[in-house]
């Protein structure tokens, strides 16, 4: 079976591209499951309940998130209610929602989707390594488990992937919005990529209009960032999973350019 994981969806352009061509993308890739990071889907920062529903209605099976998930209040309620959206598992138990969920489809093994957040150059959270161990220990034997590790540092992402090699079908990094060229299957069978990349405006700084980003660097003053215009790119990785072993047989970078 095939699992397509998509990088951070940024703003309306990213949302439109995903919702508009997901059917076509499924056909092209043969993906049985599509998992997308939605933490930047509303205005470039955060995810509103309305926009989350749009993505789910368009056929995204599970939305993973990250550090920006808490921006919209209505998402807090939706996280409690809709198990198709996860937030990083290593937040305190008091935070709404769950860090691991299951997807079921007829004729296919049950898929567990875990979300974790890194701690290097990021807001402090609980240890992602320990949280992953705890979540995976509670997993039934027959599930295919994948993880979106939302983290800044490449080393932290690689370290977690090596730590969990053989326990997951796939581990994909998100958060940097820059796709890495290192998709591969680790020796014990975990498909891996350091970062899935961006689903959003391509002529941009991480999906946002470059001007205010440049001004922030040159002046040191806070700026309002807005999603950029122009062509959109969808980026991610496609994992082929052996159903009987629950391990990856291939991992490849995936991307598609879209003119809007
Ligand atoms: Fe992001
Ligand atoms: Fe992030």
PDB file of N, CA and C in Angstrom, residues 124-192:
ATOM      1  N   UNK A 124       9.807  25.121  24.119  1.00  0.00           N
ATOM      2  CA  UNK A 124      10.013  23.863  24.852  1.00  0.00           C
ATOM      3  C   UNK A 124       8.746  23.014  25.000  1.00  0.00           C
ATOM      4  N   UNK A 125       8.907  21.738  24.726  1.00  0.00           N
ATOM      5  CA  UNK A 125       7.826  20.760  24.928  1.00  0.00           C
ATOM      6  C   UNK A 125       8.462  19.532  25.584  1.00  0.00           C
ATOM      7  N   UNK A 126       7.639  18.538  25.901  1.00  0.00           N
ATOM      8  CA  UNK A 126       8.183  17.313  26.503  1.00  0.00           C
ATOM      9  C   UNK A 126       9.072  16.585  25.489  1.00  0.00           C
ATOM     10  N   UNK A 127       9.826  15.616  25.974  1.00  0.00           N
ATOM     11  CA  UNK A 127      10.789  14.896  25.116  1.00  0.00           C
ATOM     12  C   UNK A 127      10.067  14.099  24.016  1.00  0.00           C
ATOM     13  N   UNK A 128      10.358  14.397  22.748  1.00  0.00           N
ATOM     14  CA  UNK A 128       9.688  13.660  21.668  1.00  0.00           C
ATOM     15  C   UNK A 128      10.090  12.182  21.613  1.00  0.00           C
ATOM     16  N   UNK A 129      11.321  11.886  22.031  1.00  0.00           N
ATOM     17  CA  UNK A 129      11.787  10.489  22.017  1.00  0.00           C
ATOM     18  C   UNK A 129      10.991   9.655  23.008  1.00  0.00           C
ATOM     19  N   UNK A 130      10.831  10.199  24.218  1.00  0.00           N
ATOM     20  CA  UNK A 130      10.074   9.477  25.254  1.00  0.00           C
ATOM     21  C   UNK A 130       8.596   9.383  24.875  1.00  0.00           C
ATOM     22  N   UNK A 131       8.063  10.472  24.323  1.00  0.00           N
ATOM     23  CA  UNK A 131       6.640  10.463  23.928  1.00  0.00           C
ATOM     24  C   UNK A 131       6.406   9.415  22.844  1.00  0.00           C
ATOM     25  N   UNK A 132       7.342   9.324  21.896  1.00  0.00           N
ATOM     26  CA  UNK A 132       7.200   8.329  20.823  1.00  0.00           C
ATOM     27  C   UNK A 132       7.225   6.919  21.404  1.00  0.00           C
ATOM     28  N   UNK A 133       8.163   6.675  22.317  1.00  0.00           N
ATOM     29  CA  UNK A 133       8.254   5.337  22.936  1.00  0.00           C
ATOM     30  C   UNK A 133       6.944   4.981  23.632  1.00  0.00           C
ATOM     31  N   UNK A 134       6.412   5.947  24.378  1.00  0.00           N
ATOM     32  CA  UNK A 134       5.173   5.721  25.122  1.00  0.00           C
ATOM     33  C   UNK A 134       4.009   5.417  24.168  1.00  0.00           C
ATOM     34  N   UNK A 135       3.885   6.219  23.121  1.00  0.00           N
ATOM     35  CA  UNK A 135       2.784   6.022  22.175  1.00  0.00           C
ATOM     36  C   UNK A 135       2.914   4.676  21.453  1.00  0.00           C
ATOM     37  N   UNK A 136       4.139   4.344  21.051  1.00  0.00           N
ATOM     38  CA  UNK A 136       4.334   3.115  20.262  1.00  0.00           C
ATOM     39  C   UNK A 136       4.175   1.858  21.111  1.00  0.00           C
ATOM     40  N   UNK A 137       4.507   1.976  22.375  1.00  0.00           N
ATOM     41  CA  UNK A 137       4.330   0.833  23.278  1.00  0.00           C
ATOM     42  C   UNK A 137       2.865   0.421  23.388  1.00  0.00           C
ATOM     43  N   UNK A 138       1.987   1.415  23.297  1.00  0.00           N
ATOM     44  CA  UNK A 138       0.550   1.156  23.448  1.00  0.00           C
ATOM     45  C   UNK A 138      -0.107   0.699  22.142  1.00  0.00           C
ATOM     46  N   UNK A 139       0.677   0.625  21.061  1.00  0.00           N
ATOM     47  CA  UNK A 139       0.083   0.278  19.757  1.00  0.00           C
ATOM     48  C   UNK A 139      -0.203  -1.205  19.623  1.00  0.00           C
ATOM     49  N   UNK A 140      -1.348  -1.561  19.023  1.00  0.00           N
ATOM     50  CA  UNK A 140      -1.580  -2.970  18.700  1.00  0.00           C
ATOM     51  C   UNK A 140      -0.559  -3.443  17.650  1.00  0.00           C
ATOM     52  N   UNK A 141      -0.318  -4.745  17.619  1.00  0.00           N
ATOM     53  CA  UNK A 141       0.686  -5.344  16.721  1.00  0.00           C
ATOM     54  C   UNK A 141       0.419  -5.107  15.229  1.00  0.00           C
ATOM     55  N   UNK A 142      -0.857  -5.178  14.856  1.00  0.00           N
ATOM     56  CA  UNK A 142      -1.175  -5.257  13.427  1.00  0.00           C
ATOM     57  C   UNK A 142      -1.332  -3.909  12.734  1.00  0.00           C
ATOM     58  N   UNK A 143      -0.907  -2.810  13.355  1.00  0.00           N
ATOM     59  CA  UNK A 143      -1.079  -1.519  12.685  1.00  0.00           C
ATOM     60  C   UNK A 143       0.193  -1.095  11.960  1.00  0.00           C
ATOM     61  N   UNK A 144      -0.018  -0.328  10.912  1.00  0.00           N
ATOM     62  CA  UNK A 144       1.086   0.304  10.188  1.00  0.00           C
ATOM     63  C   UNK A 144       1.208   1.708  10.777  1.00  0.00           C
ATOM     64  N   UNK A 145       2.375   2.014  11.333  1.00  0.00           N
ATOM     65  CA  UNK A 145       2.500   3.294  12.046  1.00  0.00           C
ATOM     66  C   UNK A 145       3.380   4.268  11.284  1.00  0.00           C
ATOM     67  N   UNK A 146       2.901   5.505  11.155  1.00  0.00           N
ATOM     68  CA  UNK A 146       3.702   6.560  10.533  1.00  0.00           C
ATOM     69  C   UNK A 146       3.749   7.773  11.456  1.00  0.00           C
ATOM     70  N   UNK A 147       4.739   8.619  11.239  1.00  0.00           N
ATOM     71  CA  UNK A 147       4.914   9.761  12.134  1.00  0.00           C
ATOM     72  C   UNK A 147       5.281  11.022  11.352  1.00  0.00           C
ATOM     73  N   UNK A 148       4.645  12.132  11.717  1.00  0.00           N
ATOM     74  CA  UNK A 148       5.082  13.458  11.262  1.00  0.00           C
ATOM     75  C   UNK A 148       5.836  14.068  12.427  1.00  0.00           C
ATOM     76  N   UNK A 149       7.152  14.238  12.247  1.00  0.00           N
ATOM     77  CA  UNK A 149       7.967  14.860  13.302  1.00  0.00           C
ATOM     78  C   UNK A 149       8.200  16.309  12.910  1.00  0.00           C
ATOM     79  N   UNK A 150       7.496  17.189  13.597  1.00  0.00           N
ATOM     80  CA  UNK A 150       7.497  18.613  13.276  1.00  0.00           C
ATOM     81  C   UNK A 150       8.644  19.287  14.024  1.00  0.00           C
ATOM     82  N   UNK A 151       9.745  19.484  13.335  1.00  0.00           N
ATOM     83  CA  UNK A 151      10.941  19.943  14.039  1.00  0.00           C
ATOM     84  C   UNK A 151      11.829  20.791  13.140  1.00  0.00           C
ATOM     85  N   UNK A 152      12.607  21.631  13.764  1.00  0.00           N
ATOM     86  CA  UNK A 152      13.481  22.549  13.039  1.00  0.00           C
ATOM     87  C   UNK A 152      14.817  21.892  12.650  1.00  0.00           C
ATOM     88  N   UNK A 153      15.414  21.199  13.599  1.00  0.00           N
ATOM     89  CA  UNK A 153      16.793  20.739  13.401  1.00  0.00           C
ATOM     90  C   UNK A 153      16.857  19.408  12.658  1.00  0.00           C
ATOM     91  N   UNK A 154      17.668  19.385  11.606  1.00  0.00           N
ATOM     92  CA  UNK A 154      17.825  18.158  10.819  1.00  0.00           C
ATOM     93  C   UNK A 154      18.371  17.014  11.686  1.00  0.00           C
ATOM     94  N   UNK A 155      19.316  17.350  12.582  1.00  0.00           N
ATOM     95  CA  UNK A 155      19.924  16.315  13.415  1.00  0.00           C
ATOM     96  C   UNK A 155      18.916  15.673  14.355  1.00  0.00           C
ATOM     97  N   UNK A 156      18.021  16.493  14.902  1.00  0.00           N
ATOM     98  CA  UNK A 156      17.007  15.954  15.810  1.00  0.00           C
ATOM     99  C   UNK A 156      16.064  15.016  15.050  1.00  0.00           C
ATOM    100  N   UNK A 157      15.749  15.394  13.813  1.00  0.00           N
ATOM    101  CA  UNK A 157      14.845  14.555  13.010  1.00  0.00           C
ATOM    102  C   UNK A 157      15.527  13.231  12.650  1.00  0.00           C
ATOM    103  N   UNK A 158      16.779  13.311  12.223  1.00  0.00           N
ATOM    104  CA  UNK A 158      17.497  12.071  11.895  1.00  0.00           C
ATOM    105  C   UNK A 158      17.636  11.177  13.128  1.00  0.00           C
ATOM    106  N   UNK A 159      17.954  11.791  14.263  1.00  0.00           N
ATOM    107  CA  UNK A 159      18.156  10.998  15.485  1.00  0.00           C
ATOM    108  C   UNK A 159      16.885  10.246  15.862  1.00  0.00           C
ATOM    109  N   UNK A 160      15.736  10.921  15.782  1.00  0.00           N
ATOM    110  CA  UNK A 160      14.488  10.231  16.127  1.00  0.00           C
ATOM    111  C   UNK A 160      14.195   9.111  15.125  1.00  0.00           C
ATOM    112  N   UNK A 161      14.486   9.377  13.853  1.00  0.00           N
ATOM    113  CA  UNK A 161      14.247   8.349  12.832  1.00  0.00           C
ATOM    114  C   UNK A 161      15.099   7.103  13.116  1.00  0.00           C
ATOM    115  N   UNK A 162      16.364   7.314  13.444  1.00  0.00           N
ATOM    116  CA  UNK A 162      17.225   6.160  13.764  1.00  0.00           C
ATOM    117  C   UNK A 162      16.750   5.468  15.042  1.00  0.00           C
ATOM    118  N   UNK A 163      16.296   6.259  16.001  1.00  0.00           N
ATOM    119  CA  UNK A 163      15.802   5.687  17.261  1.00  0.00           C
ATOM    120  C   UNK A 163      14.583   4.793  17.024  1.00  0.00           C
ATOM    121  N   UNK A 164      13.760   5.183  16.051  1.00  0.00           N
ATOM    122  CA  UNK A 164      12.505   4.446  15.820  1.00  0.00           C
ATOM    123  C   UNK A 164      12.578   3.523  14.602  1.00  0.00           C
ATOM    124  N   UNK A 165      13.758   3.416  13.992  1.00  0.00           N
ATOM    125  CA  UNK A 165      13.890   2.572  12.795  1.00  0.00           C
ATOM    126  C   UNK A 165      13.415   1.142  13.086  1.00  0.00           C
ATOM    127  N   UNK A 166      12.507   0.675  12.253  1.00  0.00           N
ATOM    128  CA  UNK A 166      11.962  -0.673  12.411  1.00  0.00           C
ATOM    129  C   UNK A 166      10.651  -0.681  13.184  1.00  0.00           C
ATOM    130  N   UNK A 167      10.395   0.395  13.920  1.00  0.00           N
ATOM    131  CA  UNK A 167       9.140   0.460  14.686  1.00  0.00           C
ATOM    132  C   UNK A 167       8.053   1.210  13.925  1.00  0.00           C
ATOM    133  N   UNK A 168       8.454   1.958  12.908  1.00  0.00           N
ATOM    134  CA  UNK A 168       7.502   2.736  12.111  1.00  0.00           C
ATOM    135  C   UNK A 168       7.632   2.341  10.648  1.00  0.00           C
ATOM    136  N   UNK A 169       6.512   2.491   9.900  1.00  0.00           N
ATOM    137  CA  UNK A 169       6.598   2.305   8.454  1.00  0.00           C
ATOM    138  C   UNK A 169       7.251   3.535   7.824  1.00  0.00           C
ATOM    139  N   UNK A 170       6.967   4.707   8.399  1.00  0.00           N
ATOM    140  CA  UNK A 170       7.557   5.939   7.856  1.00  0.00           C
ATOM    141  C   UNK A 170       7.628   7.024   8.904  1.00  0.00           C
ATOM    142  N   UNK A 171       8.683   7.796   8.823  1.00  0.00           N
ATOM    143  CA  UNK A 171       8.803   9.009   9.637  1.00  0.00           C
ATOM    144  C   UNK A 171       9.200  10.144   8.704  1.00  0.00           C
ATOM    145  N   UNK A 172       8.381  11.197   8.688  1.00  0.00           N
ATOM    146  CA  UNK A 172       8.659  12.334   7.817  1.00  0.00           C
ATOM    147  C   UNK A 172       8.747  13.595   8.656  1.00  0.00           C
ATOM    148  N   UNK A 173       9.736  14.401   8.374  1.00  0.00           N
ATOM    149  CA  UNK A 173       9.864  15.684   9.062  1.00  0.00           C
ATOM    150  C   UNK A 173       9.011  16.746   8.386  1.00  0.00           C
ATOM    151  N   UNK A 174       8.557  17.707   9.186  1.00  0.00           N
ATOM    152  CA  UNK A 174       7.878  18.904   8.658  1.00  0.00           C
ATOM    153  C   UNK A 174       8.403  20.104   9.432  1.00  0.00           C
ATOM    154  N   UNK A 175       7.850  21.278   9.148  1.00  0.00           N
ATOM    155  CA  UNK A 175       8.100  22.550   9.831  1.00  0.00           C
ATOM    156  C   UNK A 175       9.032  23.491   9.085  1.00  0.00           C
ATOM    157  N   UNK A 176      10.046  22.972   8.370  1.00  0.00           N
ATOM    158  CA  UNK A 176      10.969  23.926   7.730  1.00  0.00           C
ATOM    159  C   UNK A 176      10.415  24.478   6.417  1.00  0.00           C
ATOM    160  N   UNK A 177       9.426  23.799   5.831  1.00  0.00           N
ATOM    161  CA  UNK A 177       8.842  24.193   4.545  1.00  0.00           C
ATOM    162  C   UNK A 177       9.857  24.071   3.404  1.00  0.00           C
ATOM    163  N   UNK A 178      10.962  23.399   3.640  1.00  0.00           N
ATOM    164  CA  UNK A 178      11.969  23.192   2.593  1.00  0.00           C
ATOM    165  C   UNK A 178      12.192  21.688   2.444  1.00  0.00           C
ATOM    166  N   UNK A 179      11.899  21.185   1.244  1.00  0.00           N
ATOM    167  CA  UNK A 179      11.990  19.734   1.023  1.00  0.00           C
ATOM    168  C   UNK A 179      13.447  19.278   0.963  1.00  0.00           C
ATOM    169  N   UNK A 180      13.732  18.185   1.617  1.00  0.00           N
ATOM    170  CA  UNK A 180      15.098  17.665   1.600  1.00  0.00           C
ATOM    171  C   UNK A 180      15.208  16.512   0.585  1.00  0.00           C
ATOM    172  N   UNK A 181      16.436  16.251   0.156  1.00  0.00           N
ATOM    173  CA  UNK A 181      16.667  15.284  -0.926  1.00  0.00           C
ATOM    174  C   UNK A 181      17.124  13.932  -0.386  1.00  0.00           C
ATOM    175  N   UNK A 182      16.717  13.600   0.852  1.00  0.00           N
ATOM    176  CA  UNK A 182      17.275  12.410   1.491  1.00  0.00           C
ATOM    177  C   UNK A 182      16.260  11.291   1.739  1.00  0.00           C
ATOM    178  N   UNK A 183      15.187  11.257   0.933  1.00  0.00           N
ATOM    179  CA  UNK A 183      14.191  10.191   1.142  1.00  0.00           C
ATOM    180  C   UNK A 183      14.841   8.828   0.956  1.00  0.00           C
ATOM    181  N   UNK A 184      14.624   7.938   1.895  1.00  0.00           N
ATOM    182  CA  UNK A 184      15.209   6.594   1.801  1.00  0.00           C
ATOM    183  C   UNK A 184      14.560   5.664   2.825  1.00  0.00           C
ATOM    184  N   UNK A 185      14.863   4.385   2.683  1.00  0.00           N
ATOM    185  CA  UNK A 185      14.394   3.427   3.681  1.00  0.00           C
ATOM    186  C   UNK A 185      15.576   3.081   4.578  1.00  0.00           C
ATOM    187  N   UNK A 186      15.426   3.280   5.862  1.00  0.00           N
ATOM    188  CA  UNK A 186      16.501   2.976   6.815  1.00  0.00           C
ATOM    189  C   UNK A 186      16.647   1.444   6.941  1.00  0.00           C
ATOM    190  N   UNK A 187      17.771   0.964   7.459  1.00  0.00           N
ATOM    191  CA  UNK A 187      18.068  -0.489   7.425  1.00  0.00           C
ATOM    192  C   UNK A 187      16.992  -1.398   8.035  1.00  0.00           C
ATOM    193  N   UNK A 188      16.301  -0.939   9.075  1.00  0.00           N
ATOM    194  CA  UNK A 188      15.290  -1.803   9.696  1.00  0.00           C
ATOM    195  C   UNK A 188      13.895  -1.608   9.108  1.00  0.00           C
ATOM    196  N   UNK A 189      13.791  -0.780   8.039  1.00  0.00           N
ATOM    197  CA  UNK A 189      12.519  -0.725   7.315  1.00  0.00           C
ATOM    198  C   UNK A 189      11.633   0.482   7.552  1.00  0.00           C
ATOM    199  N   UNK A 190      12.191   1.540   8.131  1.00  0.00           N
ATOM    200  CA  UNK A 190      11.401   2.769   8.278  1.00  0.00           C
ATOM    201  C   UNK A 190      11.728   3.723   7.127  1.00  0.00           C
ATOM    202  N   UNK A 191      10.693   4.099   6.373  1.00  0.00           N
ATOM    203  CA  UNK A 191      10.871   5.094   5.318  1.00  0.00           C
ATOM    204  C   UNK A 191      11.093   6.444   5.974  1.00  0.00           C
ATOM    205  N   UNK A 192      11.990   7.240   5.411  1.00  0.00           N
ATOM    206  CA  UNK A 192      12.355   8.476   6.090  1.00  0.00           C
ATOM    207  C   UNK A 192      12.637   9.610   5.108  1.00  0.00           C
TER     208      UNK A 192
END
